[in-house]
């Protein structure tokens, strides 16, 4: 008899899509009997577990969909190594308000200064806050757009990139784009303008962006929109990698 109740209960919970409650019901029941907690506390425990598991699964999904090349959370970023970083701004950005406000973030600095690391860390914070996040290199995105243009899936891909709450474009500036490539990237960024946040890491000062996008008018329009209401984080310090290898040699 008892068993029949448990079986129906589990089925009902599954039908209600409360799968953690369904799978945990027996253990929770046993524990409740042992500890003698009341019905209310028992149900609260069960519901809390369901919520926790859901939050964990959601975070795992967000992080998987973001496609970070390496998972480098903010705790692994040594703030002591970058005393010139605007700490207040960086901590603020960890709070993700800029995403709510559809503002952009631009990391500007030489290779090895931690731009990708910081962008990844902020991306992970965005995932934790349940924002749809995507990390991709500028070159990777342009290539994807150029490839899909040939398969006529372009508008679907464009739409996908306009739907992320935070789009992180890494390493803009190392490789210049073709005319078509810049125009496609321009379209993606134009779609997102004031609708979703873009985070960029680049080694190029704004004055040199024409080198990447080719056309000076496209570049000027793009920069105008990207930098409007954006936070710029300058990283003028020496390469972290270089400092580490000097340390190791000593
Ligand atoms: P960039 O993107 O500016 O070229 P990266 O973010 O790739 O630089 O950093 C180069 C390497 O140094 C990476 O392995 C990164 O994790 C590490 N690194 C850079 N800055 C820090 C830091 N402040 N604390 C810990 N690791 C750092
Ligand atoms: Mg980088």
PDB file of C-alpha atoms in Angstrom, residues 20-241:
ATOM      1  CA  UNK A  20      14.576  16.331  -8.175  1.00  0.00           C
ATOM      2  CA  UNK A  21      11.649  16.087  -5.790  1.00  0.00           C
ATOM      3  CA  UNK A  22      10.647  12.839  -7.493  1.00  0.00           C
ATOM      4  CA  UNK A  23      14.063  11.274  -7.244  1.00  0.00           C
ATOM      5  CA  UNK A  24      14.761  12.543  -3.737  1.00  0.00           C
ATOM      6  CA  UNK A  25      11.407  11.745  -2.176  1.00  0.00           C
ATOM      7  CA  UNK A  26      12.388   8.417  -0.625  1.00  0.00           C
ATOM      8  CA  UNK A  27      15.561   9.700   0.993  1.00  0.00           C
ATOM      9  CA  UNK A  28      13.786  12.799   2.265  1.00  0.00           C
ATOM     10  CA  UNK A  29      10.937  10.709   3.646  1.00  0.00           C
ATOM     11  CA  UNK A  30      13.317   8.424   5.472  1.00  0.00           C
ATOM     12  CA  UNK A  31      15.272  11.331   6.896  1.00  0.00           C
ATOM     13  CA  UNK A  32      12.076  13.078   7.961  1.00  0.00           C
ATOM     14  CA  UNK A  33      10.907   9.965   9.815  1.00  0.00           C
ATOM     15  CA  UNK A  34      14.282   9.615  11.520  1.00  0.00           C
ATOM     16  CA  UNK A  35      14.581  13.231  12.563  1.00  0.00           C
ATOM     17  CA  UNK A  36      10.890  13.679  13.327  1.00  0.00           C
ATOM     18  CA  UNK A  37      10.505  17.003  11.461  1.00  0.00           C
ATOM     19  CA  UNK A  38       6.986  18.198  10.640  1.00  0.00           C
ATOM     20  CA  UNK A  39       5.148  18.070   7.320  1.00  0.00           C
ATOM     21  CA  UNK A  40       5.900  21.712   6.600  1.00  0.00           C
ATOM     22  CA  UNK A  41       9.645  21.364   7.123  1.00  0.00           C
ATOM     23  CA  UNK A  42       9.705  18.158   5.099  1.00  0.00           C
ATOM     24  CA  UNK A  43       8.034  19.851   2.142  1.00  0.00           C
ATOM     25  CA  UNK A  44      10.286  22.878   2.464  1.00  0.00           C
ATOM     26  CA  UNK A  45      13.416  20.659   2.352  1.00  0.00           C
ATOM     27  CA  UNK A  46      12.126  18.884  -0.704  1.00  0.00           C
ATOM     28  CA  UNK A  47      11.244  22.107  -2.548  1.00  0.00           C
ATOM     29  CA  UNK A  48      14.561  23.705  -1.603  1.00  0.00           C
ATOM     30  CA  UNK A  49      16.474  20.782  -3.095  1.00  0.00           C
ATOM     31  CA  UNK A  50      14.460  21.083  -6.313  1.00  0.00           C
ATOM     32  CA  UNK A  51      15.281  24.788  -6.576  1.00  0.00           C
ATOM     33  CA  UNK A  52      18.970  24.220  -5.859  1.00  0.00           C
ATOM     34  CA  UNK A  53      19.306  21.503  -8.466  1.00  0.00           C
ATOM     35  CA  UNK A  54      17.520  23.678 -11.017  1.00  0.00           C
ATOM     36  CA  UNK A  55      19.794  26.629 -10.343  1.00  0.00           C
ATOM     37  CA  UNK A  56      22.862  24.394 -10.699  1.00  0.00           C
ATOM     38  CA  UNK A  57      21.595  22.930 -13.962  1.00  0.00           C
ATOM     39  CA  UNK A  58      20.778  26.369 -15.303  1.00  0.00           C
ATOM     40  CA  UNK A  59      24.282  27.628 -14.514  1.00  0.00           C
ATOM     41  CA  UNK A  60      25.861  24.565 -16.126  1.00  0.00           C
ATOM     42  CA  UNK A  61      23.744  25.161 -19.243  1.00  0.00           C
ATOM     43  CA  UNK A  62      24.548  28.882 -19.380  1.00  0.00           C
ATOM     44  CA  UNK A  63      28.277  28.175 -19.058  1.00  0.00           C
ATOM     45  CA  UNK A  64      28.181  25.411 -21.658  1.00  0.00           C
ATOM     46  CA  UNK A  65      26.264  27.625 -24.115  1.00  0.00           C
ATOM     47  CA  UNK A  66      28.688  30.506 -23.549  1.00  0.00           C
ATOM     48  CA  UNK A  67      31.537  28.376 -24.947  1.00  0.00           C
ATOM     49  CA  UNK A  68      34.336  29.897 -22.920  1.00  0.00           C
ATOM     50  CA  UNK A  69      37.686  28.637 -24.225  1.00  0.00           C
ATOM     51  CA  UNK A  70      38.916  28.175 -20.645  1.00  0.00           C
ATOM     52  CA  UNK A  71      36.916  28.422 -17.449  1.00  0.00           C
ATOM     53  CA  UNK A  72      38.685  31.152 -15.509  1.00  0.00           C
ATOM     54  CA  UNK A  73      36.449  32.462 -12.759  1.00  0.00           C
ATOM     55  CA  UNK A  74      37.031  35.760 -11.053  1.00  0.00           C
ATOM     56  CA  UNK A  75      38.556  34.072  -7.978  1.00  0.00           C
ATOM     57  CA  UNK A  76      41.507  32.958 -10.125  1.00  0.00           C
ATOM     58  CA  UNK A  77      42.295  36.517 -11.218  1.00  0.00           C
ATOM     59  CA  UNK A  78      45.011  38.003  -9.017  1.00  0.00           C
ATOM     60  CA  UNK A  79      44.058  41.617  -8.382  1.00  0.00           C
ATOM     61  CA  UNK A  80      47.395  42.261  -6.651  1.00  0.00           C
ATOM     62  CA  UNK A  81      49.151  41.651  -9.958  1.00  0.00           C
ATOM     63  CA  UNK A  82      47.285  44.554 -11.570  1.00  0.00           C
ATOM     64  CA  UNK A  83      47.445  47.508  -9.166  1.00  0.00           C
ATOM     65  CA  UNK A  84      46.583  49.929 -11.975  1.00  0.00           C
ATOM     66  CA  UNK A  85      43.252  48.250 -12.669  1.00  0.00           C
ATOM     67  CA  UNK A  86      40.231  50.339 -11.734  1.00  0.00           C
ATOM     68  CA  UNK A  87      39.190  47.933  -8.978  1.00  0.00           C
ATOM     69  CA  UNK A  88      35.948  49.696  -8.189  1.00  0.00           C
ATOM     70  CA  UNK A  89      34.816  49.513 -11.775  1.00  0.00           C
ATOM     71  CA  UNK A  90      35.890  45.871 -12.080  1.00  0.00           C
ATOM     72  CA  UNK A  91      33.978  44.915  -8.919  1.00  0.00           C
ATOM     73  CA  UNK A  92      30.967  46.862 -10.183  1.00  0.00           C
ATOM     74  CA  UNK A  93      31.087  44.981 -13.458  1.00  0.00           C
ATOM     75  CA  UNK A  94      31.084  41.701 -11.522  1.00  0.00           C
ATOM     76  CA  UNK A  95      27.632  42.765 -10.300  1.00  0.00           C
ATOM     77  CA  UNK A  96      26.348  42.692 -13.917  1.00  0.00           C
ATOM     78  CA  UNK A  97      24.427  45.971 -13.797  1.00  0.00           C
ATOM     79  CA  UNK A  98      25.912  46.997 -17.123  1.00  0.00           C
ATOM     80  CA  UNK A  99      24.053  44.079 -18.728  1.00  0.00           C
ATOM     81  CA  UNK A 100      20.749  45.271 -17.351  1.00  0.00           C
ATOM     82  CA  UNK A 101      21.571  48.733 -18.713  1.00  0.00           C
ATOM     83  CA  UNK A 102      22.695  47.356 -22.105  1.00  0.00           C
ATOM     84  CA  UNK A 103      26.086  48.984 -21.751  1.00  0.00           C
ATOM     85  CA  UNK A 104      29.280  47.771 -23.367  1.00  0.00           C
ATOM     86  CA  UNK A 105      32.693  47.032 -21.894  1.00  0.00           C
ATOM     87  CA  UNK A 106      35.961  47.415 -23.750  1.00  0.00           C
ATOM     88  CA  UNK A 107      39.268  46.007 -22.487  1.00  0.00           C
ATOM     89  CA  UNK A 108      42.186  47.759 -24.112  1.00  0.00           C
ATOM     90  CA  UNK A 109      45.776  46.616 -23.703  1.00  0.00           C
ATOM     91  CA  UNK A 110      48.751  44.665 -24.933  1.00  0.00           C
ATOM     92  CA  UNK A 111      48.948  40.887 -25.166  1.00  0.00           C
ATOM     93  CA  UNK A 112      49.220  38.983 -21.880  1.00  0.00           C
ATOM     94  CA  UNK A 113      47.717  41.676 -19.658  1.00  0.00           C
ATOM     95  CA  UNK A 114      44.750  39.528 -18.620  1.00  0.00           C
ATOM     96  CA  UNK A 115      42.027  40.924 -20.890  1.00  0.00           C
ATOM     97  CA  UNK A 116      40.699  37.514 -21.939  1.00  0.00           C
ATOM     98  CA  UNK A 117      40.902  36.302 -18.340  1.00  0.00           C
ATOM     99  CA  UNK A 118      38.876  39.268 -17.067  1.00  0.00           C
ATOM    100  CA  UNK A 119      36.334  38.988 -19.895  1.00  0.00           C
ATOM    101  CA  UNK A 120      35.914  35.270 -19.126  1.00  0.00           C
ATOM    102  CA  UNK A 121      35.544  35.962 -15.417  1.00  0.00           C
ATOM    103  CA  UNK A 122      32.871  38.599 -16.070  1.00  0.00           C
ATOM    104  CA  UNK A 123      31.180  36.241 -18.511  1.00  0.00           C
ATOM    105  CA  UNK A 124      30.975  33.562 -15.823  1.00  0.00           C
ATOM    106  CA  UNK A 125      29.495  36.128 -13.417  1.00  0.00           C
ATOM    107  CA  UNK A 126      26.899  36.924 -16.107  1.00  0.00           C
ATOM    108  CA  UNK A 127      26.034  33.213 -16.381  1.00  0.00           C
ATOM    109  CA  UNK A 128      25.639  33.052 -12.604  1.00  0.00           C
ATOM    110  CA  UNK A 129      23.199  35.950 -12.834  1.00  0.00           C
ATOM    111  CA  UNK A 130      21.326  33.882 -15.439  1.00  0.00           C
ATOM    112  CA  UNK A 131      22.185  36.072 -18.422  1.00  0.00           C
ATOM    113  CA  UNK A 132      22.466  34.427 -21.834  1.00  0.00           C
ATOM    114  CA  UNK A 133      26.137  34.821 -22.579  1.00  0.00           C
ATOM    115  CA  UNK A 134      28.340  33.975 -25.538  1.00  0.00           C
ATOM    116  CA  UNK A 135      32.113  34.164 -25.788  1.00  0.00           C
ATOM    117  CA  UNK A 136      33.676  34.109 -29.246  1.00  0.00           C
ATOM    118  CA  UNK A 137      36.724  35.611 -30.888  1.00  0.00           C
ATOM    119  CA  UNK A 138      36.040  38.452 -33.285  1.00  0.00           C
ATOM    120  CA  UNK A 139      37.676  36.418 -35.991  1.00  0.00           C
ATOM    121  CA  UNK A 140      35.588  33.341 -35.132  1.00  0.00           C
ATOM    122  CA  UNK A 141      32.363  35.299 -35.332  1.00  0.00           C
ATOM    123  CA  UNK A 142      33.248  36.886 -38.668  1.00  0.00           C
ATOM    124  CA  UNK A 143      34.184  33.482 -40.075  1.00  0.00           C
ATOM    125  CA  UNK A 144      30.924  31.977 -38.881  1.00  0.00           C
ATOM    126  CA  UNK A 145      28.984  34.812 -40.504  1.00  0.00           C
ATOM    127  CA  UNK A 146      30.888  34.479 -43.760  1.00  0.00           C
ATOM    128  CA  UNK A 147      30.351  30.715 -43.809  1.00  0.00           C
ATOM    129  CA  UNK A 148      26.631  30.879 -43.076  1.00  0.00           C
ATOM    130  CA  UNK A 149      26.136  33.608 -45.639  1.00  0.00           C
ATOM    131  CA  UNK A 150      26.953  30.970 -48.210  1.00  0.00           C
ATOM    132  CA  UNK A 151      24.425  28.518 -46.765  1.00  0.00           C
ATOM    133  CA  UNK A 152      21.713  31.216 -46.544  1.00  0.00           C
ATOM    134  CA  UNK A 153      21.280  30.671 -42.823  1.00  0.00           C
ATOM    135  CA  UNK A 154      22.536  34.158 -42.170  1.00  0.00           C
ATOM    136  CA  UNK A 155      19.397  35.747 -40.757  1.00  0.00           C
ATOM    137  CA  UNK A 156      18.987  32.890 -38.251  1.00  0.00           C
ATOM    138  CA  UNK A 157      22.573  33.303 -37.075  1.00  0.00           C
ATOM    139  CA  UNK A 158      22.211  37.079 -36.944  1.00  0.00           C
ATOM    140  CA  UNK A 159      19.137  36.641 -34.790  1.00  0.00           C
ATOM    141  CA  UNK A 160      20.943  34.260 -32.494  1.00  0.00           C
ATOM    142  CA  UNK A 161      23.715  36.778 -31.912  1.00  0.00           C
ATOM    143  CA  UNK A 162      21.236  39.535 -31.245  1.00  0.00           C
ATOM    144  CA  UNK A 163      19.498  37.496 -28.538  1.00  0.00           C
ATOM    145  CA  UNK A 164      22.400  37.052 -26.136  1.00  0.00           C
ATOM    146  CA  UNK A 165      22.309  39.324 -23.118  1.00  0.00           C
ATOM    147  CA  UNK A 166      26.087  39.540 -23.258  1.00  0.00           C
ATOM    148  CA  UNK A 167      28.211  38.964 -26.347  1.00  0.00           C
ATOM    149  CA  UNK A 168      31.951  38.800 -25.637  1.00  0.00           C
ATOM    150  CA  UNK A 169      34.161  39.412 -28.656  1.00  0.00           C
ATOM    151  CA  UNK A 170      37.692  38.422 -27.840  1.00  0.00           C
ATOM    152  CA  UNK A 171      40.818  39.590 -29.611  1.00  0.00           C
ATOM    153  CA  UNK A 172      39.371  42.156 -31.930  1.00  0.00           C
ATOM    154  CA  UNK A 173      42.204  43.700 -33.865  1.00  0.00           C
ATOM    155  CA  UNK A 174      44.788  40.967 -34.300  1.00  0.00           C
ATOM    156  CA  UNK A 175      43.491  39.970 -37.711  1.00  0.00           C
ATOM    157  CA  UNK A 176      41.935  42.466 -40.123  1.00  0.00           C
ATOM    158  CA  UNK A 177      38.593  41.551 -41.696  1.00  0.00           C
ATOM    159  CA  UNK A 178      37.623  41.472 -45.342  1.00  0.00           C
ATOM    160  CA  UNK A 179      35.160  44.097 -46.525  1.00  0.00           C
ATOM    161  CA  UNK A 180      32.296  41.604 -46.370  1.00  0.00           C
ATOM    162  CA  UNK A 181      33.453  40.361 -42.996  1.00  0.00           C
ATOM    163  CA  UNK A 182      33.432  43.843 -41.482  1.00  0.00           C
ATOM    164  CA  UNK A 183      30.017  44.589 -42.913  1.00  0.00           C
ATOM    165  CA  UNK A 184      28.559  41.426 -41.389  1.00  0.00           C
ATOM    166  CA  UNK A 185      30.117  42.125 -38.006  1.00  0.00           C
ATOM    167  CA  UNK A 186      28.851  45.680 -38.263  1.00  0.00           C
ATOM    168  CA  UNK A 187      25.327  44.327 -38.774  1.00  0.00           C
ATOM    169  CA  UNK A 188      25.543  42.111 -35.693  1.00  0.00           C
ATOM    170  CA  UNK A 189      26.764  44.999 -33.576  1.00  0.00           C
ATOM    171  CA  UNK A 190      24.170  47.380 -35.033  1.00  0.00           C
ATOM    172  CA  UNK A 191      21.421  44.887 -34.092  1.00  0.00           C
ATOM    173  CA  UNK A 192      22.676  44.850 -30.527  1.00  0.00           C
ATOM    174  CA  UNK A 193      23.071  48.598 -30.188  1.00  0.00           C
ATOM    175  CA  UNK A 194      21.314  49.704 -26.971  1.00  0.00           C
ATOM    176  CA  UNK A 195      19.584  46.306 -26.846  1.00  0.00           C
ATOM    177  CA  UNK A 196      22.294  44.057 -25.499  1.00  0.00           C
ATOM    178  CA  UNK A 197      25.779  44.330 -24.028  1.00  0.00           C
ATOM    179  CA  UNK A 198      28.930  43.735 -26.005  1.00  0.00           C
ATOM    180  CA  UNK A 199      32.266  43.130 -24.312  1.00  0.00           C
ATOM    181  CA  UNK A 200      35.388  43.508 -26.393  1.00  0.00           C
ATOM    182  CA  UNK A 201      39.031  42.742 -25.754  1.00  0.00           C
ATOM    183  CA  UNK A 202      41.478  44.409 -28.078  1.00  0.00           C
ATOM    184  CA  UNK A 203      45.123  45.327 -28.395  1.00  0.00           C
ATOM    185  CA  UNK A 204      44.321  48.244 -30.697  1.00  0.00           C
ATOM    186  CA  UNK A 205      43.699  51.823 -29.641  1.00  0.00           C
ATOM    187  CA  UNK A 206      40.531  53.258 -31.180  1.00  0.00           C
ATOM    188  CA  UNK A 207      42.593  55.341 -33.604  1.00  0.00           C
ATOM    189  CA  UNK A 208      43.830  52.136 -35.233  1.00  0.00           C
ATOM    190  CA  UNK A 209      40.498  50.400 -35.701  1.00  0.00           C
ATOM    191  CA  UNK A 210      40.270  51.374 -39.351  1.00  0.00           C
ATOM    192  CA  UNK A 211      43.057  48.846 -39.903  1.00  0.00           C
ATOM    193  CA  UNK A 212      40.699  46.090 -38.778  1.00  0.00           C
ATOM    194  CA  UNK A 213      37.474  47.186 -40.403  1.00  0.00           C
ATOM    195  CA  UNK A 214      38.952  48.701 -43.526  1.00  0.00           C
ATOM    196  CA  UNK A 215      36.350  51.288 -44.336  1.00  0.00           C
ATOM    197  CA  UNK A 216      36.837  54.512 -42.304  1.00  0.00           C
ATOM    198  CA  UNK A 217      33.131  55.378 -42.332  1.00  0.00           C
ATOM    199  CA  UNK A 218      32.047  51.937 -41.095  1.00  0.00           C
ATOM    200  CA  UNK A 219      34.756  52.111 -38.450  1.00  0.00           C
ATOM    201  CA  UNK A 220      33.709  55.552 -37.252  1.00  0.00           C
ATOM    202  CA  UNK A 221      30.027  54.570 -37.037  1.00  0.00           C
ATOM    203  CA  UNK A 222      30.870  51.321 -35.295  1.00  0.00           C
ATOM    204  CA  UNK A 223      33.133  52.990 -32.741  1.00  0.00           C
ATOM    205  CA  UNK A 224      30.581  55.689 -32.119  1.00  0.00           C
ATOM    206  CA  UNK A 225      27.959  53.103 -31.197  1.00  0.00           C
ATOM    207  CA  UNK A 226      30.266  50.717 -29.368  1.00  0.00           C
ATOM    208  CA  UNK A 227      31.781  53.373 -27.155  1.00  0.00           C
ATOM    209  CA  UNK A 228      28.499  55.153 -26.456  1.00  0.00           C
ATOM    210  CA  UNK A 229      27.708  54.580 -22.758  1.00  0.00           C
ATOM    211  CA  UNK A 230      30.538  52.023 -22.628  1.00  0.00           C
ATOM    212  CA  UNK A 231      33.012  51.283 -19.872  1.00  0.00           C
ATOM    213  CA  UNK A 232      36.578  51.259 -21.123  1.00  0.00           C
ATOM    214  CA  UNK A 233      39.167  49.445 -19.060  1.00  0.00           C
ATOM    215  CA  UNK A 234      42.698  50.359 -19.963  1.00  0.00           C
ATOM    216  CA  UNK A 235      45.314  47.727 -19.223  1.00  0.00           C
ATOM    217  CA  UNK A 236      48.601  49.612 -19.616  1.00  0.00           C
ATOM    218  CA  UNK A 237      50.604  47.258 -17.375  1.00  0.00           C
ATOM    219  CA  UNK A 238      53.184  44.654 -18.446  1.00  0.00           C
ATOM    220  CA  UNK A 239      52.220  41.196 -19.621  1.00  0.00           C
ATOM    221  CA  UNK A 240      51.334  38.864 -16.742  1.00  0.00           C
ATOM    222  CA  UNK A 241      52.826  35.958 -18.658  1.00  0.00           C
TER     223      UNK A 241
END
